[in-house]
Short mmCIF file of C-alpha atoms in Angstrom, two decimals:
data_model
loop_
_atom_site.label_atom_id
_atom_site.label_comp_id
_atom_site.label_asym_id
_atom_site.label_seq_id
_atom_site.Cartn_x
_atom_site.Cartn_y
_atom_site.Cartn_z
CA MET A 89 47.27 -37.79 -57.95
CA ASN A 90 44.05 -39.48 -58.74
CA VAL A 91 44.12 -40.94 -54.89
CA LEU A 92 44.19 -37.20 -53.75
CA ALA A 93 41.05 -36.72 -55.70
CA LEU A 94 39.31 -39.66 -54.45
CA THR A 95 40.01 -38.57 -50.82
CA GLU A 96 38.50 -35.28 -51.48
CA LYS A 97 35.49 -36.82 -53.24
CA TYR A 98 34.59 -39.02 -50.07
CA LEU A 99 35.93 -36.91 -47.13
CA GLY A 100 37.51 -33.49 -47.95
CA SER A 101 36.33 -30.13 -49.69
CA CYS A 102 34.67 -32.10 -52.59
CA ILE A 103 31.70 -34.04 -50.85
CA GLY A 104 28.78 -33.76 -53.37
CA VAL A 105 30.99 -31.70 -55.79
CA GLU A 106 30.73 -33.03 -59.29
CA ASP A 107 33.60 -30.72 -60.94
CA PHE A 108 36.72 -29.99 -59.20
CA ILE A 109 40.58 -29.89 -59.77
CA CYS A 110 43.29 -31.29 -57.36
CA LEU A 111 47.11 -29.97 -57.52
CA ALA A 112 49.63 -31.90 -55.59
CA LEU A 113 52.82 -29.50 -54.91
CA GLY A 114 55.64 -31.95 -53.91
CA THR A 115 58.91 -33.10 -55.80
CA GLY A 116 57.02 -32.25 -58.87
CA VAL A 117 53.51 -30.69 -59.58
CA GLY A 118 50.84 -33.59 -60.13
CA GLY A 119 47.15 -32.94 -60.83
CA ALA A 120 43.71 -34.59 -61.46
CA ILE A 121 40.74 -33.13 -63.18
CA ILE A 122 37.21 -34.41 -62.32
CA VAL A 123 34.35 -33.46 -64.57
CA GLU A 124 30.71 -34.41 -63.65
CA GLY A 125 32.09 -36.74 -60.94
CA ARG A 126 34.42 -38.69 -63.27
CA LEU A 127 38.35 -38.36 -63.54
CA VAL A 128 39.53 -37.04 -67.09
CA HIS A 129 41.61 -39.62 -68.59
CA GLY A 130 42.34 -38.26 -72.13
CA SER A 131 42.54 -40.16 -75.41
CA TRP A 132 45.15 -42.84 -73.57
CA GLY A 133 45.15 -42.15 -70.11
CA GLY A 134 47.65 -38.98 -69.79
CA ALA A 135 45.35 -36.38 -69.04
CA GLY A 136 46.02 -34.28 -65.82
CA GLU A 137 49.60 -33.23 -66.31
CA LEU A 138 48.81 -30.00 -64.91
CA GLY A 139 52.63 -29.20 -63.65
CA HIS A 140 53.24 -29.11 -67.34
CA MET A 141 51.01 -26.11 -68.19
CA SER A 142 53.19 -23.29 -69.18
CA VAL A 143 52.85 -20.30 -67.26
CA ASP A 144 55.68 -18.40 -69.23
CA PHE A 145 56.07 -19.28 -72.78
CA LYS A 146 59.44 -17.59 -72.80
CA GLY A 147 60.56 -19.30 -69.65
CA PRO A 148 63.34 -22.00 -68.95
CA THR A 149 63.05 -25.41 -70.79
CA CYS A 150 61.43 -28.03 -68.68
CA VAL A 151 62.25 -31.89 -68.59
CA CYS A 152 59.16 -32.50 -70.64
CA GLY A 153 60.41 -30.35 -73.23
CA GLY A 154 58.27 -27.46 -72.86
CA LYS A 155 58.97 -24.04 -71.67
CA GLY A 156 57.92 -22.24 -68.38
CA CYS A 157 56.16 -24.99 -66.82
CA LEU A 158 54.18 -24.43 -63.65
CA GLU A 159 56.31 -27.36 -62.05
CA HIS A 160 59.40 -25.23 -62.67
CA TYR A 161 57.96 -22.71 -60.39
CA ALA A 162 55.65 -24.41 -57.81
CA SER A 163 57.09 -27.69 -56.99
CA GLY A 164 59.05 -28.00 -53.67
CA THR A 165 62.07 -29.23 -55.65
CA SER A 166 61.94 -25.93 -57.56
CA ILE A 167 61.47 -23.69 -54.89
CA ALA A 168 64.55 -25.17 -53.25
CA ARG A 169 66.54 -24.78 -56.40
CA ARG A 170 65.54 -21.27 -57.03
CA MET A 171 66.45 -20.25 -53.21
CA ARG A 172 69.87 -21.97 -53.80
CA GLU A 173 70.61 -19.99 -56.96
CA LYS A 174 69.67 -16.53 -55.33
CA LEU A 175 71.84 -17.40 -52.04
CA THR A 176 74.67 -18.37 -54.40
CA LEU A 177 74.37 -15.18 -56.20
CA ASN A 178 74.60 -13.28 -52.64
CA ASN A 179 77.45 -15.63 -51.54
CA GLU A 180 75.54 -17.07 -48.66
CA PRO A 181 75.79 -20.63 -47.27
CA LEU A 182 73.49 -23.24 -49.03
CA ASP A 183 73.34 -25.47 -45.91
CA ASN A 184 71.55 -28.24 -47.86
CA LEU A 185 68.73 -26.12 -48.29
CA GLU A 186 64.97 -27.75 -48.98
CA SER A 187 61.79 -26.19 -49.63
CA ARG A 188 60.52 -26.26 -46.03
CA ASP A 189 63.69 -24.02 -45.05
CA VAL A 190 62.53 -21.51 -47.89
CA ILE A 191 59.08 -21.43 -46.53
CA ALA A 192 60.37 -20.94 -42.81
CA ARG A 193 62.55 -18.07 -43.96
CA TRP A 194 59.71 -16.73 -45.87
CA ARG A 195 57.53 -16.48 -42.69
CA GLU A 196 60.17 -14.85 -40.97
CA GLY A 197 60.41 -12.11 -43.64
CA ASP A 198 63.47 -13.26 -45.02
CA ARG A 199 63.84 -10.98 -48.46
CA LEU A 200 65.02 -13.75 -50.82
CA ALA A 201 62.79 -16.26 -49.62
CA THR A 202 59.63 -13.86 -50.37
CA GLU A 203 61.12 -13.19 -53.76
CA VAL A 204 60.96 -17.05 -54.43
CA MET A 205 57.72 -17.57 -52.72
CA GLU A 206 56.08 -14.36 -54.44
CA GLU A 207 57.11 -16.00 -57.70
CA THR A 208 55.79 -19.36 -56.73
CA ILE A 209 52.38 -17.72 -55.90
CA ALA A 210 52.21 -15.81 -59.12
CA ALA A 211 52.76 -18.78 -61.09
CA LEU A 212 50.20 -20.75 -59.28
CA GLY A 213 47.74 -17.96 -59.54
CA SER A 214 48.27 -18.03 -63.36
CA ALA A 215 47.93 -21.50 -63.83
CA ILE A 216 44.87 -21.82 -61.45
CA ALA A 217 43.14 -18.90 -63.44
CA SER A 218 43.46 -20.73 -66.55
CA PHE A 219 42.03 -24.06 -65.10
CA ILE A 220 39.11 -22.01 -63.65
CA HIS A 221 38.52 -20.53 -67.54
CA ILE A 222 39.02 -23.86 -69.07
CA PHE A 223 37.00 -26.33 -66.78
CA ASN A 224 34.75 -24.20 -64.52
CA PRO A 225 35.31 -26.13 -61.50
CA LYS A 226 33.62 -25.63 -58.27
CA VAL A 227 36.67 -26.29 -56.00
CA ILE A 228 40.48 -26.38 -56.33
CA VAL A 229 42.33 -28.64 -53.97
CA ILE A 230 45.90 -28.16 -53.46
CA GLY A 231 47.88 -30.59 -51.38
CA GLY A 232 51.43 -31.85 -51.24
CA GLY A 233 54.48 -30.79 -49.10
CA VAL A 234 54.45 -27.06 -50.35
CA ALA A 235 50.88 -26.58 -49.28
CA GLU A 236 51.82 -27.17 -45.80
CA ALA A 237 53.01 -23.77 -45.74
CA GLY A 238 49.38 -23.09 -44.68
CA GLU A 239 47.09 -20.01 -44.96
CA LEU A 240 49.97 -17.45 -45.87
CA LEU A 241 50.53 -19.52 -49.03
CA PHE A 242 46.76 -19.84 -49.63
CA GLU A 243 45.91 -16.17 -48.98
CA GLY A 244 48.50 -15.13 -51.69
CA ILE A 245 47.09 -17.69 -54.09
CA ARG A 246 43.47 -16.79 -53.67
CA ARG A 247 44.46 -13.00 -53.99
CA GLU A 248 46.71 -13.81 -57.29
CA VAL A 249 43.77 -15.88 -58.59
CA ALA A 250 41.21 -13.13 -58.04
CA THR A 251 43.51 -10.51 -60.20
CA ARG A 252 43.72 -13.05 -62.95
CA THR A 253 40.17 -14.57 -63.36
CA MET A 254 36.92 -13.06 -64.97
CA PRO A 255 34.78 -12.37 -62.04
CA SER A 256 31.77 -14.23 -63.34
CA MET A 257 33.89 -17.45 -63.60
CA LEU A 258 35.66 -16.93 -60.00
CA GLU A 259 32.38 -16.48 -58.26
CA GLY A 260 31.56 -19.38 -56.28
CA VAL A 261 34.84 -20.88 -56.69
CA ARG A 262 36.64 -22.30 -53.58
CA ILE A 263 40.33 -22.79 -53.38
CA GLU A 264 40.92 -25.39 -50.51
CA ALA A 265 43.74 -27.25 -48.62
CA ALA A 266 43.99 -30.79 -48.99
CA TYR A 267 41.65 -32.71 -46.35
CA ARG A 268 44.78 -34.16 -44.50
CA GLY A 269 48.00 -32.79 -46.14
CA ASN A 270 50.39 -35.51 -47.21
CA SER A 271 48.52 -38.24 -45.84
CA CYS A 272 45.80 -37.77 -48.43
CA GLY A 273 47.53 -40.12 -50.75
CA MET A 274 47.42 -43.11 -48.33
CA ILE A 275 43.78 -42.44 -47.47
CA GLY A 276 42.93 -42.47 -50.93
CA ALA A 277 44.69 -45.54 -51.74
CA ALA A 278 42.68 -47.21 -48.93
CA LEU A 279 39.57 -45.68 -50.39
CA GLN A 280 40.03 -47.28 -53.69
CA ILE A 281 38.59 -50.63 -51.92
CA TRP A 282 35.42 -48.65 -51.20
CA GLU A 283 35.13 -47.20 -54.77
CA TYR A 284 36.01 -50.41 -56.54
CA GLY A 285 35.89 -53.35 -54.29
CA VAL A 286 38.66 -55.82 -54.26
CA PRO A 287 40.30 -55.99 -57.73
CA SER A 288 40.55 -59.34 -59.56
CA LEU A 289 43.42 -60.18 -61.82
CA SER A 290 40.95 -59.99 -64.69
CA SER A 291 39.56 -56.41 -63.80
CA SER A 292 39.80 -53.51 -66.04
CA ASN A 293 41.04 -49.92 -64.92
CA GLU A 294 38.05 -47.97 -66.16
CA GLY A 295 37.00 -46.20 -63.00
CA PHE A 296 37.73 -43.11 -61.29
CA ILE A 297 41.37 -43.90 -60.41
#
């Protein structure tokens, strides 16, 4: 998700912004944290696993070993899985359901899809409120396939975040869609040449990405 952050830094919502967070909602949930214009790496490069922040300490066990991780509720994979579970309980056909199908049903007012997406929005709102309280960012950027649900999703997230965040911390924070949706990864990969120049075999990886 570091390439998403690079796209936003140069072309998207974070031009001139020193402190921002990127979330990518796809097969999993990826993340990148930028503080004072620099990517946060952590002690050995593992920082930014935002999808494994717990939003339910009594929730189901995640593949990471934790419980109630954001990824369990907000990834495209989990959205499809939870919808399939609800359809099975209601004896309805699965039809190789994907997250885009759930989102389409949600837009049409389907009850089960609405339940799934409201849970997804609540989990994202909980996590993003925590990110705001911890990192005090100026912008939260959300990309990945799930974000292509559009303004209906973003309205819900903004509303949920507002109910969970200290007003003084929330003031001035923008929650925005990624600059070019799923294309941001490719754009960011190309922008690495702009950021670092052509790498040599002996060059170190100490920069933004």
